[in-house]
CSV table of C-alpha atoms in Angstrom, one decimal:
chain,number,residue,atom,x,y,z
A,277,UNK,CA,0.0,0.0,0.0
A,278,UNK,CA,1.5,3.3,-0.9
A,279,UNK,CA,1.7,6.2,1.5
A,280,UNK,CA,-1.2,8.2,0.3
A,281,UNK,CA,-3.6,5.3,0.5
A,282,UNK,CA,-2.2,4.3,3.9
A,283,UNK,CA,-3.0,7.7,5.3
A,284,UNK,CA,-6.4,7.8,3.7
A,285,UNK,CA,-7.2,4.4,5.2
A,286,UNK,CA,-6.5,5.8,8.7
A,287,UNK,CA,-9.5,8.2,8.4
A,288,UNK,CA,-11.7,6.0,6.3
A,289,UNK,CA,-14.2,5.5,9.1
A,290,UNK,CA,-14.6,9.2,9.6
A,291,UNK,CA,-15.3,10.1,5.9
A,292,UNK,CA,-19.1,10.5,5.7
A,293,UNK,CA,-19.3,11.9,2.2
A,294,UNK,CA,-21.1,8.9,0.9
A,295,UNK,CA,-23.8,9.3,3.5
A,296,UNK,CA,-24.9,12.5,1.8
A,297,UNK,CA,-27.0,12.6,-1.4
A,298,UNK,CA,-25.2,13.6,-4.6
A,299,UNK,CA,-24.8,17.4,-4.7
A,300,UNK,CA,-22.8,19.5,-7.1
A,301,UNK,CA,-21.6,23.1,-7.4
A,302,UNK,CA,-24.5,25.5,-7.8
A,303,UNK,CA,-27.1,23.4,-6.1
A,304,UNK,CA,-29.1,24.9,-3.3
A,305,UNK,CA,-28.6,22.8,-0.3
A,306,UNK,CA,-29.7,22.6,3.3
A,307,UNK,CA,-26.9,22.0,5.7
A,308,UNK,CA,-28.1,20.6,9.1
A,309,UNK,CA,-25.4,21.7,11.5
A,310,UNK,CA,-25.2,20.5,15.1
A,311,UNK,CA,-24.8,23.4,17.5
A,312,UNK,CA,-23.7,22.6,21.0
A,313,UNK,CA,-24.7,25.1,23.7
A,314,UNK,CA,-23.5,24.0,27.0
A,315,UNK,CA,-25.0,20.6,27.6
A,316,UNK,CA,-27.7,20.9,25.0
A,317,UNK,CA,-27.4,20.2,21.3
A,318,UNK,CA,-29.6,21.4,18.6
A,319,UNK,CA,-29.7,21.4,14.8
A,320,UNK,CA,-29.5,24.6,12.8
A,321,UNK,CA,-30.4,24.5,9.1
A,322,UNK,CA,-28.4,26.7,6.8
A,323,UNK,CA,-29.8,26.9,3.3
A,324,UNK,CA,-27.8,28.4,0.4
A,325,UNK,CA,-26.0,27.9,-2.9
A,326,UNK,CA,-23.0,25.7,-2.9
A,327,UNK,CA,-20.1,27.9,-4.1
A,328,UNK,CA,-17.2,25.5,-3.9
A,329,UNK,CA,-16.1,22.1,-2.9
A,330,UNK,CA,-12.4,21.8,-2.3
A,331,UNK,CA,-10.0,19.3,-1.0
A,332,UNK,CA,-10.5,15.6,-1.0
A,333,UNK,CA,-11.1,12.7,1.3
A,334,UNK,CA,-11.2,13.7,5.0
A,335,UNK,CA,-10.1,17.2,4.1
A,336,UNK,CA,-12.9,18.2,1.8
A,337,UNK,CA,-14.4,21.6,2.5
A,338,UNK,CA,-17.7,23.1,1.3
A,339,UNK,CA,-18.7,26.7,1.1
A,340,UNK,CA,-22.4,27.7,1.1
A,341,UNK,CA,-23.7,31.2,0.5
A,342,UNK,CA,-27.1,32.6,1.3
A,343,UNK,CA,-28.6,36.1,1.4
A,344,UNK,CA,-29.9,37.2,4.8
A,345,UNK,CA,-31.6,40.7,4.8
A,346,UNK,CA,-29.8,41.6,1.6
A,347,UNK,CA,-26.5,40.8,3.1
A,348,UNK,CA,-24.5,37.8,1.8
A,349,UNK,CA,-23.5,35.2,4.4
A,350,UNK,CA,-21.1,32.4,3.6
A,351,UNK,CA,-20.3,29.5,5.8
A,352,UNK,CA,-17.6,27.0,5.3
A,353,UNK,CA,-17.5,23.5,6.8
A,354,UNK,CA,-15.3,20.5,6.7
A,355,UNK,CA,-17.6,18.1,4.8
A,356,UNK,CA,-16.7,15.2,7.1
A,357,UNK,CA,-17.1,17.1,10.3
A,358,UNK,CA,-19.3,15.2,12.8
A,359,UNK,CA,-21.0,18.6,13.3
A,360,UNK,CA,-22.8,18.2,10.0
A,361,UNK,CA,-25.8,16.0,10.7
A,362,UNK,CA,-27.4,16.0,7.3
A,363,UNK,CA,-27.3,17.6,3.9
A,364,UNK,CA,-30.3,17.9,1.6
A,365,UNK,CA,-30.5,19.1,-1.9
A,366,UNK,CA,-33.3,21.7,-2.4
A,367,UNK,CA,-32.8,22.6,-6.0
A,368,UNK,CA,-30.4,21.5,-8.6
A,369,UNK,CA,-28.9,24.1,-10.9
A,370,UNK,CA,-26.7,24.3,-13.9
A,371,UNK,CA,-23.2,25.6,-13.0
A,372,UNK,CA,-20.6,26.0,-15.7
A,373,UNK,CA,-17.8,26.8,-13.3
A,374,UNK,CA,-16.1,24.6,-10.7
A,375,UNK,CA,-16.2,27.6,-8.2
A,376,UNK,CA,-19.0,30.1,-8.2
A,377,UNK,CA,-17.2,32.9,-6.5
A,378,UNK,CA,-18.5,35.3,-9.2
A,379,UNK,CA,-21.9,35.1,-7.5
A,380,UNK,CA,-20.5,37.3,-4.8
A,381,UNK,CA,-20.5,40.2,-7.2
A,382,UNK,CA,-23.9,39.6,-8.6
A,383,UNK,CA,-27.0,41.5,-7.5
A,384,UNK,CA,-30.7,40.9,-8.2
A,385,UNK,CA,-31.9,38.6,-10.9
A,386,UNK,CA,-28.4,37.8,-12.3
A,387,UNK,CA,-27.7,36.1,-9.0
A,388,UNK,CA,-29.9,33.2,-10.0
A,389,UNK,CA,-28.5,30.1,-11.6
A,390,UNK,CA,-30.2,28.3,-14.4
A,391,UNK,CA,-32.2,25.2,-13.4
A,392,UNK,CA,-30.8,22.0,-14.4
A,393,UNK,CA,-33.6,20.8,-16.7
A,394,UNK,CA,-32.3,18.6,-19.4
A,395,UNK,CA,-29.4,16.4,-20.3
A,396,UNK,CA,-28.1,15.8,-16.8
A,397,UNK,CA,-28.6,12.0,-16.7
A,398,UNK,CA,-26.4,11.5,-13.6
A,399,UNK,CA,-28.9,13.2,-11.4
A,400,UNK,CA,-32.2,12.3,-13.1
A,401,UNK,CA,-34.6,10.8,-10.7
A,402,UNK,CA,-32.6,11.7,-7.6
A,403,UNK,CA,-34.9,13.3,-5.2
A,404,UNK,CA,-34.6,16.9,-3.9
A,405,UNK,CA,-36.6,18.6,-1.2
A,406,UNK,CA,-38.6,20.5,-3.7
A,407,UNK,CA,-39.2,17.3,-5.7
B,175,UNK,CA,13.7,1.9,30.2
B,176,UNK,CA,12.3,4.1,27.5
B,177,UNK,CA,14.6,4.5,24.5
B,178,UNK,CA,13.6,6.3,21.3
B,179,UNK,CA,13.0,4.6,18.0
B,180,UNK,CA,13.6,5.6,14.4
B,181,UNK,CA,10.9,6.0,11.8
B,182,UNK,CA,9.6,7.7,8.7
B,183,UNK,CA,7.4,10.7,8.5
B,184,UNK,CA,4.6,9.7,6.1
B,185,UNK,CA,2.5,12.9,6.0
B,186,UNK,CA,-0.3,14.7,7.7
B,187,UNK,CA,-4.1,14.3,8.0
B,188,UNK,CA,-6.8,15.0,10.5
B,189,UNK,CA,-8.9,13.0,12.9
B,190,UNK,CA,-12.0,14.1,14.8
B,191,UNK,CA,-12.0,13.4,18.5
B,192,UNK,CA,-14.9,12.6,20.8
B,193,UNK,CA,-15.7,16.3,21.1
B,194,UNK,CA,-16.0,16.6,17.4
B,195,UNK,CA,-12.9,18.8,17.2
B,196,UNK,CA,-10.6,18.3,14.3
B,197,UNK,CA,-7.1,17.5,15.3
B,198,UNK,CA,-4.2,17.8,12.8
B,199,UNK,CA,-2.0,14.8,13.1
B,200,UNK,CA,1.3,13.6,11.6
B,201,UNK,CA,1.5,10.0,10.7
B,202,UNK,CA,4.9,8.4,11.5
B,203,UNK,CA,5.8,4.9,10.5
B,204,UNK,CA,7.9,3.8,13.5
B,205,UNK,CA,10.3,0.9,13.1
B,206,UNK,CA,10.7,-1.9,12.9
B,207,UNK,CA,14.0,-1.3,14.6
B,208,UNK,CA,16.6,-3.9,15.5
B,209,UNK,CA,19.0,-3.7,18.5
B,210,UNK,CA,22.3,-3.9,16.7
B,211,UNK,CA,24.7,-3.4,19.6
B,212,UNK,CA,24.7,-3.0,23.4
B,213,UNK,CA,27.2,-0.6,24.8
B,214,UNK,CA,28.3,-1.5,28.3
B,215,UNK,CA,30.2,0.4,31.0
B,216,UNK,CA,32.9,-2.3,31.2
B,217,UNK,CA,33.7,-2.3,27.6
B,218,UNK,CA,32.7,1.1,26.3
B,219,UNK,CA,32.6,3.3,29.4
B,220,UNK,CA,28.9,4.1,29.0
B,221,UNK,CA,25.7,2.2,28.7
B,222,UNK,CA,23.6,2.6,25.5
B,223,UNK,CA,21.5,0.7,23.1
B,224,UNK,CA,22.3,1.0,19.4
B,225,UNK,CA,19.4,0.4,17.1
B,226,UNK,CA,19.3,0.1,13.3
B,227,UNK,CA,16.4,1.0,11.0
B,228,UNK,CA,15.7,1.0,7.3
B,229,UNK,CA,16.1,-1.6,4.6
B,230,UNK,CA,19.2,-1.4,2.4
B,231,UNK,CA,20.6,-3.4,-0.4
B,232,UNK,CA,23.7,-5.3,0.7
B,233,UNK,CA,25.7,-3.9,-2.3
B,234,UNK,CA,25.0,-0.4,-1.0
B,235,UNK,CA,26.2,-1.1,2.4
B,236,UNK,CA,29.9,-1.7,3.4
B,237,UNK,CA,31.5,-4.9,4.4
B,238,UNK,CA,32.2,-3.7,8.0
B,239,UNK,CA,28.6,-2.6,8.4
B,240,UNK,CA,27.1,-5.8,6.9
B,241,UNK,CA,29.2,-7.7,9.4
B,242,UNK,CA,28.0,-5.4,12.2
B,243,UNK,CA,24.4,-5.9,11.4
B,244,UNK,CA,24.8,-9.6,10.8
B,245,UNK,CA,26.0,-10.0,14.4
B,246,UNK,CA,22.6,-9.0,15.4
B,247,UNK,CA,21.1,-11.4,12.9
B,248,UNK,CA,19.7,-8.5,10.8
B,249,UNK,CA,19.8,-7.6,7.1
B,250,UNK,CA,21.9,-4.6,6.2
B,251,UNK,CA,20.4,-1.5,7.8
B,252,UNK,CA,20.5,2.0,6.6
B,253,UNK,CA,20.5,4.0,9.8
B,254,UNK,CA,22.0,3.4,13.2
B,255,UNK,CA,21.6,5.4,16.3
B,256,UNK,CA,22.6,5.0,20.0
B,257,UNK,CA,20.2,5.8,22.8
B,258,UNK,CA,21.8,6.2,26.3
B,259,UNK,CA,20.1,4.1,29.0
B,260,UNK,CA,20.8,3.5,32.6
B,261,UNK,CA,23.2,0.7,33.2
B,262,UNK,CA,20.6,-1.3,35.1
B,263,UNK,CA,18.1,-1.0,32.2
B,264,UNK,CA,20.5,-2.6,29.7
B,265,UNK,CA,19.4,-6.1,30.7
B,266,UNK,CA,16.0,-5.3,29.2
B,267,UNK,CA,17.5,-5.4,25.7
B,268,UNK,CA,19.3,-8.1,23.8
B,269,UNK,CA,21.1,-8.2,20.5
B,270,UNK,CA,18.8,-8.7,17.6
B,271,UNK,CA,15.7,-7.8,19.5
B,272,UNK,CA,13.0,-6.2,17.3
B,273,UNK,CA,11.5,-3.0,18.6
B,274,UNK,CA,8.2,-1.7,17.3
B,275,UNK,CA,5.7,1.0,17.8
B,276,UNK,CA,4.0,-1.0,20.5
B,277,UNK,CA,6.7,0.4,22.9
B,278,UNK,CA,4.7,3.6,22.8
B,279,UNK,CA,1.6,2.0,24.1
B,280,UNK,CA,0.4,4.1,27.1
B,281,UNK,CA,2.9,7.0,26.3
B,282,UNK,CA,1.0,10.3,26.3
B,283,UNK,CA,3.6,12.7,25.0
B,284,UNK,CA,6.5,12.2,22.7
B,285,UNK,CA,9.5,14.2,21.4
B,286,UNK,CA,10.2,14.0,17.7
B,287,UNK,CA,13.6,14.8,16.2
B,288,UNK,CA,14.0,15.4,12.5
B,289,UNK,CA,15.9,17.4,9.9
B,290,UNK,CA,14.0,20.5,8.9
B,291,UNK,CA,13.3,21.4,5.3
B,292,UNK,CA,16.2,23.4,3.8
B,293,UNK,CA,15.2,26.9,2.9
B,294,UNK,CA,18.6,28.0,1.6
B,295,UNK,CA,20.3,31.3,2.3
B,296,UNK,CA,17.7,33.6,3.8
B,297,UNK,CA,17.6,37.2,5.1
B,298,UNK,CA,16.9,38.3,8.6
B,299,UNK,CA,13.2,38.8,8.1
B,300,UNK,CA,12.4,35.3,7.1
B,301,UNK,CA,15.1,33.6,9.2
B,302,UNK,CA,14.7,35.3,12.5
B,303,UNK,CA,11.5,37.2,12.1
B,304,UNK,CA,13.0,40.7,12.0
B,305,UNK,CA,10.7,43.5,11.1
B,306,UNK,CA,12.8,45.0,8.3
B,307,UNK,CA,12.7,48.8,7.7
B,308,UNK,CA,9.9,51.1,6.9
B,309,UNK,CA,8.2,51.1,3.5
B,310,UNK,CA,8.5,54.8,3.0
B,311,UNK,CA,9.5,57.9,5.1
B,312,UNK,CA,12.7,58.1,3.1
B,313,UNK,CA,13.8,54.5,3.3
B,314,UNK,CA,15.4,53.6,0.0
B,315,UNK,CA,16.5,50.1,-1.1
B,316,UNK,CA,16.8,48.8,2.5
B,317,UNK,CA,13.2,47.7,3.2
B,318,UNK,CA,14.2,44.1,4.2
B,319,UNK,CA,17.7,44.8,5.7
B,320,UNK,CA,18.7,43.9,9.2
B,321,UNK,CA,19.3,47.4,10.6
B,322,UNK,CA,22.2,48.1,12.9
B,323,UNK,CA,24.4,45.1,13.9
B,324,UNK,CA,26.5,46.9,16.5
B,325,UNK,CA,27.5,50.2,18.0
B,326,UNK,CA,29.1,52.0,21.0
B,327,UNK,CA,32.0,49.6,20.8
B,328,UNK,CA,29.4,46.9,20.5
B,329,UNK,CA,27.6,47.6,23.8
B,330,UNK,CA,30.6,48.4,25.9
B,331,UNK,CA,32.6,45.3,25.1
B,332,UNK,CA,35.1,47.9,23.7
B,333,UNK,CA,36.2,45.4,21.1
B,334,UNK,CA,34.2,47.1,18.4
B,335,UNK,CA,33.6,43.7,16.9
B,336,UNK,CA,30.3,42.0,16.3
B,337,UNK,CA,28.8,40.0,19.1
B,338,UNK,CA,29.2,36.3,18.7
B,339,UNK,CA,25.9,34.7,17.6
B,340,UNK,CA,24.5,38.0,16.2
B,341,UNK,CA,21.4,37.0,14.2
B,342,UNK,CA,22.1,37.7,10.5
B,343,UNK,CA,21.3,36.3,7.1
B,344,UNK,CA,22.4,32.8,6.4
B,345,UNK,CA,21.5,29.2,5.8
B,346,UNK,CA,18.0,28.4,7.1
B,347,UNK,CA,16.6,25.0,7.7
B,348,UNK,CA,18.2,21.6,6.9
B,349,UNK,CA,19.2,21.3,10.5
B,350,UNK,CA,18.4,19.0,13.4
B,351,UNK,CA,15.2,20.1,15.1
B,352,UNK,CA,13.4,18.7,18.1
B,353,UNK,CA,9.8,19.3,18.8
B,354,UNK,CA,8.9,18.4,22.3
B,355,UNK,CA,5.9,17.0,24.1
B,356,UNK,CA,3.6,16.2,21.2
B,357,UNK,CA,0.4,14.4,22.3
B,358,UNK,CA,0.1,10.9,21.0
B,359,UNK,CA,-3.3,10.5,19.4
B,360,UNK,CA,-3.2,6.9,18.3
B,361,UNK,CA,-0.8,3.9,18.3
B,362,UNK,CA,-1.5,1.5,15.5
B,363,UNK,CA,0.7,-1.5,16.4
B,364,UNK,CA,-0.7,-3.6,13.5
B,365,UNK,CA,0.7,-1.3,10.8
B,366,UNK,CA,3.4,0.2,12.9
B,367,UNK,CA,2.0,3.7,12.8
B,368,UNK,CA,2.1,6.5,15.4
B,369,UNK,CA,-0.2,9.5,15.1
B,370,UNK,CA,1.0,12.6,16.9
B,371,UNK,CA,-0.7,15.9,17.1
B,372,UNK,CA,0.7,18.7,15.0
B,373,UNK,CA,3.6,19.0,12.6
B,374,UNK,CA,7.0,17.5,12.9
B,375,UNK,CA,10.2,18.7,11.2
B,376,UNK,CA,11.2,17.6,7.7
B,377,UNK,CA,9.6,16.5,4.5
B,378,UNK,CA,7.4,13.5,4.0
B,379,UNK,CA,9.4,10.2,3.9
B,380,UNK,CA,12.2,11.8,5.9
B,381,UNK,CA,13.9,10.1,8.8
B,382,UNK,CA,12.7,11.0,12.3
B,383,UNK,CA,13.4,9.8,15.8
B,384,UNK,CA,10.6,9.4,18.3
B,385,UNK,CA,11.1,9.1,22.1
B,386,UNK,CA,8.9,9.5,25.1
B,387,UNK,CA,8.9,13.1,26.2
B,388,UNK,CA,12.0,14.0,28.1
B,389,UNK,CA,10.6,17.0,29.7
B,390,UNK,CA,7.1,18.3,29.6
B,391,UNK,CA,5.9,21.9,29.3
B,392,UNK,CA,4.6,23.0,32.7
B,393,UNK,CA,1.1,23.3,31.3
B,394,UNK,CA,1.0,19.6,30.3
B,395,UNK,CA,1.9,18.5,33.8
B,396,UNK,CA,3.4,15.1,34.6
B,397,UNK,CA,0.9,13.1,32.5
B,398,UNK,CA,3.6,11.7,30.2
B,399,UNK,CA,5.6,10.0,32.8
């Protein structure tokens, strides 16, 4: 076993990426994040557009952007953090870039991404929250 | 009774602990090491255990070293290092004994010794963290220079020479570095792996020595003993 695979095998049981549904850049997703307050734990849902996925394996990070009161809010999580309880896909969209950082400069209608309506066989029939 | 062992730095990754906190860890392949010689007070004047580590083709070794390793019943080994032990502890080791990462079972903190990555000839700002000079206010062509290196007969030594050990530009890195009291996160005896928290000196695949922590930072208490 080469070094890279050996190191990956150490964290294999902590990688939870395959527990999530398939989601791609540009999709609107719900991230259910665990929030620990003292002894209590609750779930907070953060809904937004997935701007980027970077890194691989245990190190993968996701960046989600949403607009709150006309102010852009971005949150970044390690995808395999135990603090992420669940990820749901709300709406699938057609992104033609690997990173959607350009959305930060967009205002109004141009902020929207085109729906993924046709030709995307790899996600056809996969459920989303909106159906 | 605790000697160090040699190993290979494999790389870094992260693990999550029970509090869901991400811990950066370095993976070290420790051993297998072989005891190649026992230094005794009667014969050598001091007590130490010499261990060997690392595969090597016989044709790349030398005849004396092949014979030296063969005395311990081992194949030619690339690296040898002596660890001083108390005289009375010497009986716990025997020639040809294999030492693995399981010796670190129950050890809480370790020291790791390695050779840092070479950075070449570097200036004072990168090498020692000097501030450099101002960006403007009349400073010309000296923004990254050291500043004064002496004065007033070099602080009343009256020699007028530079102080010995004055921090200046020069070779940075590629030197022996010890990082002390790293917490042990996991010991994987099956694969011979040791996971320690945080970075260790050197590039991946480089040779490192691991030993139970010699002295602990006060904040970490005596937990490593």
